[in-house]
Tab-separated table of C-alpha atoms in Angstrom:
chain	number	residue	atom	x	y	z
X	1	MET	CA	-36.309	-55.397	46.545
X	2	SER	CA	-35.587	-55.000	50.243
X	3	ASN	CA	-37.878	-52.738	52.312
X	4	VAL	CA	-35.206	-52.332	55.015
X	5	SER	CA	-34.176	-48.725	55.540
X	6	PRO	CA	-30.538	-47.830	54.878
X	7	ASP	CA	-28.364	-47.982	57.984
X	8	PRO	CA	-25.530	-45.512	57.833
X	9	ARG	CA	-24.171	-46.917	61.122
X	10	ALA	CA	-23.429	-50.147	59.353
X	11	ALA	CA	-21.176	-48.259	56.900
X	12	ALA	CA	-19.432	-46.610	59.801
X	13	ARG	CA	-18.698	-50.013	61.360
X	14	ALA	CA	-17.533	-51.353	57.993
X	15	ILE	CA	-15.114	-48.439	57.619
X	16	ASP	CA	-13.656	-49.109	61.044
X	17	ALA	CA	-13.396	-52.875	60.238
X	18	LEU	CA	-11.536	-52.234	56.969
X	19	ARG	CA	-9.060	-49.965	58.648
X	20	ARG	CA	-8.301	-52.740	61.194
X	21	GLY	CA	-7.896	-55.388	58.508
X	22	TRP	CA	-11.068	-57.292	59.293
X	23	VAL	CA	-13.357	-59.034	56.814
X	24	VAL	CA	-16.445	-57.145	55.721
X	25	ALA	CA	-19.577	-58.510	53.980
X	26	VAL	CA	-20.677	-56.025	51.369
X	27	GLY	CA	-23.990	-57.402	50.191
X	28	GLY	CA	-23.119	-60.757	48.613
X	29	LEU	CA	-19.353	-60.277	48.695
X	30	ARG	CA	-16.896	-60.998	51.495
X	31	VAL	CA	-13.870	-58.614	51.145
X	32	LEU	CA	-10.562	-58.333	52.739
X	33	ALA	CA	-8.756	-55.014	52.044
X	34	ILE	CA	-5.324	-55.798	50.596
X	35	GLU	CA	-3.657	-52.763	52.141
X	36	THR	CA	-4.633	-53.607	55.750
X	37	ALA	CA	-4.322	-57.357	55.412
X	38	ASP	CA	-1.206	-59.543	55.814
X	39	GLU	CA	-0.339	-63.135	54.978
X	40	LEU	CA	-1.872	-64.588	58.134
X	41	ARG	CA	-5.131	-62.710	57.703
X	42	LEU	CA	-5.272	-63.797	54.045
X	43	ALA	CA	-4.638	-67.419	54.997
X	44	LYS	CA	-7.473	-67.312	57.517
X	45	PHE	CA	-9.757	-65.513	55.052
X	46	ASP	CA	-8.950	-67.726	52.087
X	47	PRO	CA	-7.314	-71.054	53.143
X	48	GLN	CA	-7.856	-72.505	49.667
X	49	GLY	CA	-6.096	-69.705	47.859
X	50	SER	CA	-9.121	-69.113	45.652
X	51	ALA	CA	-10.081	-65.538	46.454
X	52	ASP	CA	-10.005	-63.335	43.373
X	53	ILE	CA	-8.920	-59.684	43.472
X	54	LEU	CA	-11.284	-56.732	43.053
X	55	LEU	CA	-9.853	-53.569	41.576
X	56	ALA	CA	-11.207	-50.247	40.346
X	57	GLY	CA	-11.572	-50.064	36.598
X	58	SER	CA	-9.108	-47.215	36.218
X	59	ARG	CA	-6.437	-49.264	38.046
X	60	ALA	CA	-7.135	-52.151	35.736
X	61	ALA	CA	-6.636	-49.851	32.740
X	62	THR	CA	-3.145	-48.989	34.140
X	63	LEU	CA	-2.377	-52.736	34.263
X	64	LYS	CA	-3.331	-52.969	30.503
X	65	LEU	CA	-6.327	-55.162	31.255
X	66	THR	CA	-8.694	-53.095	29.095
X	67	ASN	CA	-8.076	-55.253	26.013
X	68	GLN	CA	-10.026	-57.958	27.826
X	69	VAL	CA	-13.812	-57.878	27.448
X	70	GLU	CA	-14.440	-58.100	31.242
X	71	ALA	CA	-12.158	-55.039	31.892
X	72	ALA	CA	-13.056	-52.950	28.911
X	73	ASP	CA	-15.147	-50.360	30.867
X	74	SER	CA	-12.741	-48.446	33.115
X	75	ALA	CA	-15.776	-46.951	34.959
X	76	ARG	CA	-16.724	-50.312	36.376
X	77	PRO	CA	-14.952	-52.536	39.016
X	78	VAL	CA	-12.781	-55.346	37.556
X	79	THR	CA	-12.163	-58.739	39.038
X	80	VAL	CA	-8.749	-60.390	38.424
X	81	ALA	CA	-8.673	-64.181	38.555
X	82	ARG	CA	-6.454	-65.626	41.258
X	83	THR	CA	-3.479	-67.828	40.199
X	84	PRO	CA	-1.075	-69.821	42.318
X	85	TRP	CA	1.655	-67.228	41.909
X	86	LEU	CA	-0.670	-64.282	42.828
X	87	ASP	CA	0.181	-64.457	46.567
X	88	PHE	CA	-0.111	-61.698	49.141
X	89	THR	CA	3.053	-59.885	48.016
X	90	ALA	CA	2.060	-59.953	44.384
X	91	ALA	CA	-1.414	-58.768	45.322
X	92	LEU	CA	-0.041	-55.848	47.221
X	93	ALA	CA	2.087	-54.858	44.219
X	94	LEU	CA	-1.145	-55.149	42.107
X	95	ALA	CA	-2.916	-52.892	44.399
X	96	ASP	CA	-0.310	-50.164	44.850
X	97	PRO	CA	0.718	-48.158	41.763
X	98	ALA	CA	3.700	-46.636	43.587
X	99	THR	CA	5.550	-49.939	42.988
X	100	ASP	CA	4.746	-50.216	39.265
X	101	LEU	CA	8.072	-48.938	38.043
X	102	ALA	CA	9.817	-51.462	40.382
X	103	ASN	CA	7.528	-54.249	39.011
X	104	PRO	CA	7.360	-53.531	35.326
X	105	LEU	CA	6.551	-57.102	34.226
X	106	GLN	CA	3.433	-57.687	36.397
X	107	GLY	CA	1.087	-60.285	34.987
X	108	PRO	CA	-0.314	-61.648	32.828
X	109	PHE	CA	-3.622	-61.156	34.533
X	110	ARG	CA	-6.987	-62.450	33.510
X	111	ALA	CA	-10.107	-60.392	34.032
X	112	ILE	CA	-13.240	-62.374	34.856
X	113	PRO	CA	-16.883	-61.342	35.267
X	114	THR	CA	-17.499	-59.277	38.359
X	115	CYS	CA	-20.309	-60.810	40.394
X	116	ASN	CA	-22.569	-58.581	42.409
X	117	ALA	CA	-21.482	-55.457	40.512
X	118	ASP	CA	-23.447	-53.029	42.816
X	119	ASP	CA	-21.757	-54.675	45.867
X	120	ALA	CA	-18.349	-54.317	44.167
X	121	VAL	CA	-18.983	-50.589	43.563
X	122	ALA	CA	-19.961	-50.153	47.188
X	123	ALA	CA	-16.816	-51.971	48.377
X	124	LEU	CA	-14.603	-49.627	46.368
X	125	GLU	CA	-16.508	-46.601	47.685
X	126	LEU	CA	-15.941	-47.944	51.259
X	127	ALA	CA	-12.195	-48.054	50.523
X	128	ARG	CA	-12.278	-44.423	49.532
X	129	LEU	CA	-14.210	-43.414	52.612
X	130	THR	CA	-11.718	-45.462	54.730
X	131	GLY	CA	-8.749	-43.752	53.014
X	132	ILE	CA	-7.149	-46.977	51.828
X	133	LEU	CA	-6.232	-48.368	48.412
X	134	PRO	CA	-9.323	-49.567	46.475
X	135	ALA	CA	-8.318	-53.232	46.135
X	136	PHE	CA	-9.715	-56.307	47.856
X	137	PHE	CA	-9.444	-60.115	48.008
X	138	VAL	CA	-13.044	-61.263	47.456
X	139	LEU	CA	-15.110	-64.392	48.143
X	140	SER	CA	-18.772	-65.003	47.644
X	141	ALA	CA	-19.274	-66.822	50.987
X	142	GLY	CA	-17.838	-66.975	54.418
X	143	GLU	CA	-17.877	-65.216	57.748
X	144	ALA	CA	-17.385	-61.477	58.258
X	145	GLU	CA	-16.899	-59.142	61.237
X	146	VAL	CA	-19.374	-56.535	59.822
X	147	SER	CA	-22.161	-56.622	57.210
X	148	VAL	CA	-23.144	-53.651	55.105
X	149	LEU	CA	-25.420	-53.017	52.073
X	150	PRO	CA	-24.727	-50.682	49.159
X	151	ALA	CA	-27.687	-48.458	50.328
X	152	ASP	CA	-25.953	-48.142	53.731
X	153	VAL	CA	-22.819	-46.846	52.174
X	154	THR	CA	-24.725	-44.282	50.141
X	155	ALA	CA	-26.550	-43.024	53.162
X	156	TYR	CA	-23.438	-42.760	55.329
X	157	ASP	CA	-22.006	-39.844	53.302
X	158	SER	CA	-25.280	-38.127	52.416
X	159	PRO	CA	-25.207	-34.374	52.725
X	160	ASP	CA	-28.821	-34.460	53.969
X	161	ARG	CA	-27.542	-35.862	57.281
X	162	LEU	CA	-25.424	-32.735	58.109
X	163	ALA	CA	-26.569	-30.530	60.887
X	164	ILE	CA	-25.205	-27.473	62.718
X	165	VAL	CA	-23.669	-28.690	66.039
X	166	ALA	CA	-21.797	-25.584	67.359
X	167	ARG	CA	-21.035	-22.013	66.614
X	168	ALA	CA	-18.869	-19.314	68.237
X	169	ARG	CA	-17.230	-15.946	67.673
X	170	LEU	CA	-13.792	-16.437	66.149
X	171	PRO	CA	-11.675	-13.253	65.477
X	172	VAL	CA	-9.329	-13.998	62.563
X	173	GLN	CA	-6.603	-11.868	60.995
X	174	SER	CA	-8.785	-10.734	58.113
X	175	CYS	CA	-11.938	-10.094	60.149
X	176	GLU	CA	-12.169	-9.636	63.938
X	177	SER	CA	-15.931	-10.097	63.960
X	178	ALA	CA	-15.926	-13.509	62.230
X	179	GLU	CA	-18.096	-16.365	63.439
X	180	ILE	CA	-17.317	-20.092	62.986
X	181	VAL	CA	-20.082	-22.662	62.532
X	182	ALA	CA	-19.405	-26.464	62.722
X	183	PHE	CA	-21.380	-29.101	60.923
X	184	ARG	CA	-21.378	-32.912	61.170
X	185	SER	CA	-23.595	-35.927	60.565
X	186	PRO	CA	-24.327	-38.617	63.217
X	187	GLU	CA	-22.051	-41.294	61.751
X	188	THR	CA	-19.048	-39.572	60.113
X	189	THR	CA	-16.000	-38.453	62.002
X	190	SER	CA	-15.284	-35.342	59.866
X	191	GLU	CA	-16.583	-31.896	60.808
X	192	HIS	CA	-17.050	-29.320	58.079
X	193	VAL	CA	-16.947	-25.716	59.126
X	194	ALA	CA	-18.233	-22.351	57.788
X	195	LEU	CA	-16.430	-19.062	58.654
X	196	ILE	CA	-18.846	-16.159	58.359
X	197	LEU	CA	-16.919	-12.983	57.663
X	198	GLY	CA	-18.550	-9.561	58.136
X	199	LYS	CA	-22.184	-8.875	58.814
X	200	PRO	CA	-25.008	-10.061	56.608
X	201	ASP	CA	-26.446	-7.082	54.772
X	202	GLY	CA	-29.404	-8.724	52.832
X	203	GLN	CA	-27.245	-9.199	49.765
X	204	PRO	CA	-26.036	-12.650	48.538
X	205	PRO	CA	-22.730	-13.505	50.267
X	206	LEU	CA	-19.425	-13.967	48.495
X	207	VAL	CA	-18.703	-17.662	49.146
X	208	ARG	CA	-15.602	-19.773	48.777
X	209	LEU	CA	-15.669	-23.529	48.804
X	210	HIS	CA	-12.269	-24.621	50.115
X	211	SER	CA	-11.352	-28.312	50.446
X	212	GLU	CA	-9.060	-29.205	53.303
X	213	CYS	CA	-5.367	-29.510	52.298
X	214	LEU	CA	-3.150	-30.200	55.292
X	215	THR	CA	0.097	-29.892	53.178
X	216	GLY	CA	-0.925	-26.598	51.637
X	217	ASP	CA	-3.097	-24.876	54.295
X	218	VAL	CA	-0.937	-25.738	57.326
X	219	LEU	CA	2.558	-26.758	56.063
X	220	GLY	CA	2.905	-24.287	53.348
X	221	SER	CA	3.352	-26.797	50.466
X	222	LEU	CA	4.474	-25.266	47.160
X	223	LYS	CA	3.131	-28.280	45.208
X	224	CYS	CA	-0.366	-26.714	45.042
X	225	ASP	CA	-2.015	-23.358	45.410
X	226	CYS	CA	-4.313	-24.269	48.300
X	227	GLY	CA	-2.699	-22.240	51.081
X	228	PRO	CA	-2.467	-19.021	49.086
X	229	GLN	CA	-6.027	-19.540	47.796
X	230	LEU	CA	-7.332	-19.970	51.336
X	231	HIS	CA	-5.722	-16.829	52.656
X	232	ALA	CA	-6.569	-14.723	49.659
X	233	ALA	CA	-10.177	-15.866	49.838
X	234	LEU	CA	-10.456	-14.757	53.443
X	235	HIS	CA	-9.123	-11.374	52.577
X	236	GLU	CA	-11.321	-10.912	49.479
X	237	ILE	CA	-14.479	-12.043	51.223
X	238	THR	CA	-13.819	-9.581	54.054
X	239	GLU	CA	-13.146	-6.770	51.550
X	240	SER	CA	-16.406	-7.569	49.765
X	241	GLY	CA	-18.446	-6.593	52.806
X	242	TRP	CA	-19.554	-9.967	53.978
X	243	GLY	CA	-19.472	-13.605	52.961
X	244	ILE	CA	-18.727	-17.231	53.980
X	245	LEU	CA	-15.787	-19.482	53.613
X	246	LEU	CA	-16.798	-23.164	53.744
X	247	TYR	CA	-13.949	-25.406	54.780
X	248	LEU	CA	-14.811	-28.858	53.529
X	249	ARG	CA	-13.091	-31.900	54.963
X	250	GLN	CA	-12.478	-33.465	51.530
X	251	GLU	CA	-8.678	-33.855	51.640
X	252	GLY	CA	-7.041	-34.812	48.323
X	253	ARG	CA	-10.241	-34.135	46.304
X	254	GLY	CA	-11.999	-36.667	48.412
X	255	ILE	CA	-9.453	-39.530	48.607
X	256	GLY	CA	-7.964	-38.646	51.947
X	257	LEU	CA	-4.475	-37.633	53.128
X	258	ILE	CA	-2.717	-40.914	52.779
X	259	ASN	CA	-3.889	-41.509	49.258
X	260	LYS	CA	-3.126	-37.868	48.399
X	261	LEU	CA	0.491	-38.547	49.519
X	262	ARG	CA	0.549	-41.653	47.305
X	263	ALA	CA	-0.581	-39.419	44.430
X	264	TYR	CA	2.285	-37.073	45.215
X	265	GLU	CA	4.683	-40.088	44.958
X	266	LEU	CA	3.246	-40.823	41.533
X	267	GLN	CA	3.636	-37.235	40.551
X	268	ASP	CA	7.323	-37.490	41.520
X	269	GLN	CA	7.454	-40.396	38.994
X	270	GLY	CA	6.185	-38.034	36.267
X	271	PHE	CA	2.395	-38.464	36.325
X	272	ASP	CA	0.110	-35.444	36.569
X	273	THR	CA	-2.601	-35.090	39.235
X	274	VAL	CA	-5.283	-36.603	37.010
X	275	ASP	CA	-3.295	-39.664	35.966
X	276	ALA	CA	-2.036	-40.157	39.516
X	277	ASN	CA	-5.653	-40.427	40.877
X	278	LEU	CA	-6.678	-42.797	38.047
X	279	ARG	CA	-3.598	-45.044	38.586
X	280	LEU	CA	-4.521	-45.275	42.276
X	281	GLY	CA	-8.029	-46.421	41.256
X	282	PHE	CA	-9.973	-43.289	42.141
X	283	ALA	CA	-12.014	-40.844	40.198
X	284	ILE	CA	-10.315	-37.626	38.954
X	285	ASP	CA	-12.298	-35.745	41.607
X	286	SER	CA	-14.270	-37.594	44.261
X	287	ARG	CA	-15.650	-34.593	46.093
X	288	ASP	CA	-19.394	-34.082	46.739
X	289	PHE	CA	-20.228	-30.343	46.586
X	290	GLY	CA	-23.689	-31.183	47.759
X	291	VAL	CA	-22.104	-30.959	51.220
X	292	ALA	CA	-21.483	-27.236	50.573
X	293	GLY	CA	-24.977	-26.900	49.401
X	294	ARG	CA	-26.422	-28.345	52.488
X	295	MET	CA	-24.219	-26.054	54.717
X	296	LEU	CA	-25.460	-22.981	52.851
X	297	GLU	CA	-29.016	-24.188	53.133
X	298	LEU	CA	-28.650	-24.581	56.932
X	299	LEU	CA	-27.159	-21.038	57.057
X	300	GLY	CA	-30.186	-19.738	55.218
X	301	GLN	CA	-28.206	-18.693	52.114
X	302	LEU	CA	-29.837	-19.974	48.915
X	303	GLN	CA	-28.295	-17.376	46.562
X	304	VAL	CA	-24.538	-16.725	46.489
X	305	ARG	CA	-21.670	-15.149	44.584
X	306	LEU	CA	-19.085	-17.857	44.207
X	307	LEU	CA	-15.400	-17.243	44.330
X	308	THR	CA	-14.023	-20.019	42.168
X	309	ASN	CA	-12.320	-21.027	38.896
X	310	ASN	CA	-13.940	-24.465	38.970
X	311	PRO	CA	-17.177	-24.885	37.002
X	312	ALA	CA	-17.818	-28.124	38.848
X	313	LYS	CA	-18.345	-26.196	42.079
X	314	VAL	CA	-20.948	-24.034	40.338
X	315	ALA	CA	-22.704	-27.053	38.930
X	316	GLY	CA	-22.525	-28.874	42.317
X	317	LEU	CA	-24.240	-25.956	44.082
X	318	HIS	CA	-26.885	-25.622	41.451
X	319	ALA	CA	-27.636	-29.341	41.703
X	320	SER	CA	-28.199	-28.969	45.517
X	321	GLY	CA	-30.579	-26.105	45.181
X	322	ILE	CA	-28.219	-23.144	45.659
X	323	THR	CA	-28.343	-20.404	42.970
X	324	VAL	CA	-24.974	-18.999	41.913
X	325	ILE	CA	-25.843	-15.485	40.701
X	326	GLU	CA	-22.236	-14.681	39.824
X	327	ARG	CA	-18.908	-16.558	39.501
X	328	VAL	CA	-16.124	-14.363	40.792
X	329	VAL	CA	-12.624	-15.202	39.451
X	330	HIS	CA	-10.107	-16.447	42.025
X	331	SER	CA	-6.664	-16.473	40.421
X	332	LEU	CA	-3.160	-16.400	41.946
X	333	PRO	CA	0.287	-16.510	40.431
X	334	SER	CA	2.051	-19.840	40.118
X	335	ASN	CA	5.482	-20.857	41.354
X	336	PRO	CA	8.032	-23.275	39.823
X	337	HIS	CA	6.728	-26.169	41.956
X	338	ASN	CA	3.029	-25.854	41.027
X	339	GLU	CA	3.172	-24.730	37.408
X	340	LYS	CA	2.413	-28.201	36.067
X	341	TYR	CA	-0.317	-28.669	38.680
X	342	LEU	CA	-2.040	-25.535	37.583
X	343	ALA	CA	-1.696	-26.390	33.882
X	344	THR	CA	-3.311	-29.726	34.609
X	345	LYS	CA	-6.213	-27.943	36.310
X	346	ARG	CA	-6.646	-25.754	33.295
X	347	ASP	CA	-6.141	-28.373	30.615
X	348	ARG	CA	-7.667	-31.522	32.067
X	349	THR	CA	-10.168	-30.559	34.740
X	350	GLY	CA	-11.763	-27.491	33.149
X	351	HIS	CA	-10.596	-24.814	35.613
X	352	GLN	CA	-11.017	-21.393	34.206
X	353	LEU	CA	-7.577	-20.023	34.970
């Protein structure tokens, strides 16, 4: 076992490299992200045409590979053997579920043992952090622009590295005496913020954990209930006397804006939000509510009343050392565009609507 301390900066460099289409060494694997590659980069990376393809287990399940022993566990990465006809164009179709209806006869594919399983898991997590499709060409040897270890990836996104970096008075429509507090870690590019509404009175604050939703919060999307939830929470917290809205930069339940839009495209094809995420190769919900716990800890609030319908948020705060003394219901009416979305929340992700 290595005694080298994790280096979150290595993960930051790897994320930048993947976005640019560069080769990254993840432990014992050399990976080229399919989404940001092209035929020339693939030829340089794999002149022999022997690089296999690494996919998330849930994506492999969509491709009907789970009847093969090596792909039976949808919670684990799956390696697909390379064949002469599996060129760059075919690999891109393999990676992107939005094209499945246009390519209904993909395959047959053969799953093979995934070498360096921990490295494979870390590579797929890097794809999520980068905001790209979790699919790679993989080799076990060769040169790479950047090297990273699984422990580096884990450390990169650790809530423990968050710190308060700025705060200021911010009058808002619901509360003219509000204060905004910004948090970030040394390596990540996302800043989370807390909006403190009202004056602390010694009682546990009413707290809302709100994950960023550009389409709903800013553009007024009717596909979700995020925008109305955000504004209703600001009003309810203010009316309660005092509290905190935590605005978490976890777009698309942690998969990023681009992948969320891909999930929207799949929803237009008839899949619900759960199946859309799984077809993309992501978890149903990739958010880490330990981030919210760390923010509350830094604000000195270890007991809260939580404004939520999501039991996972309660459990996430408890796991990070925050006591939820009361869950306060946060329910809003549906519209014709988000009825199915809300039903999926209720029936498939345990929201108490």
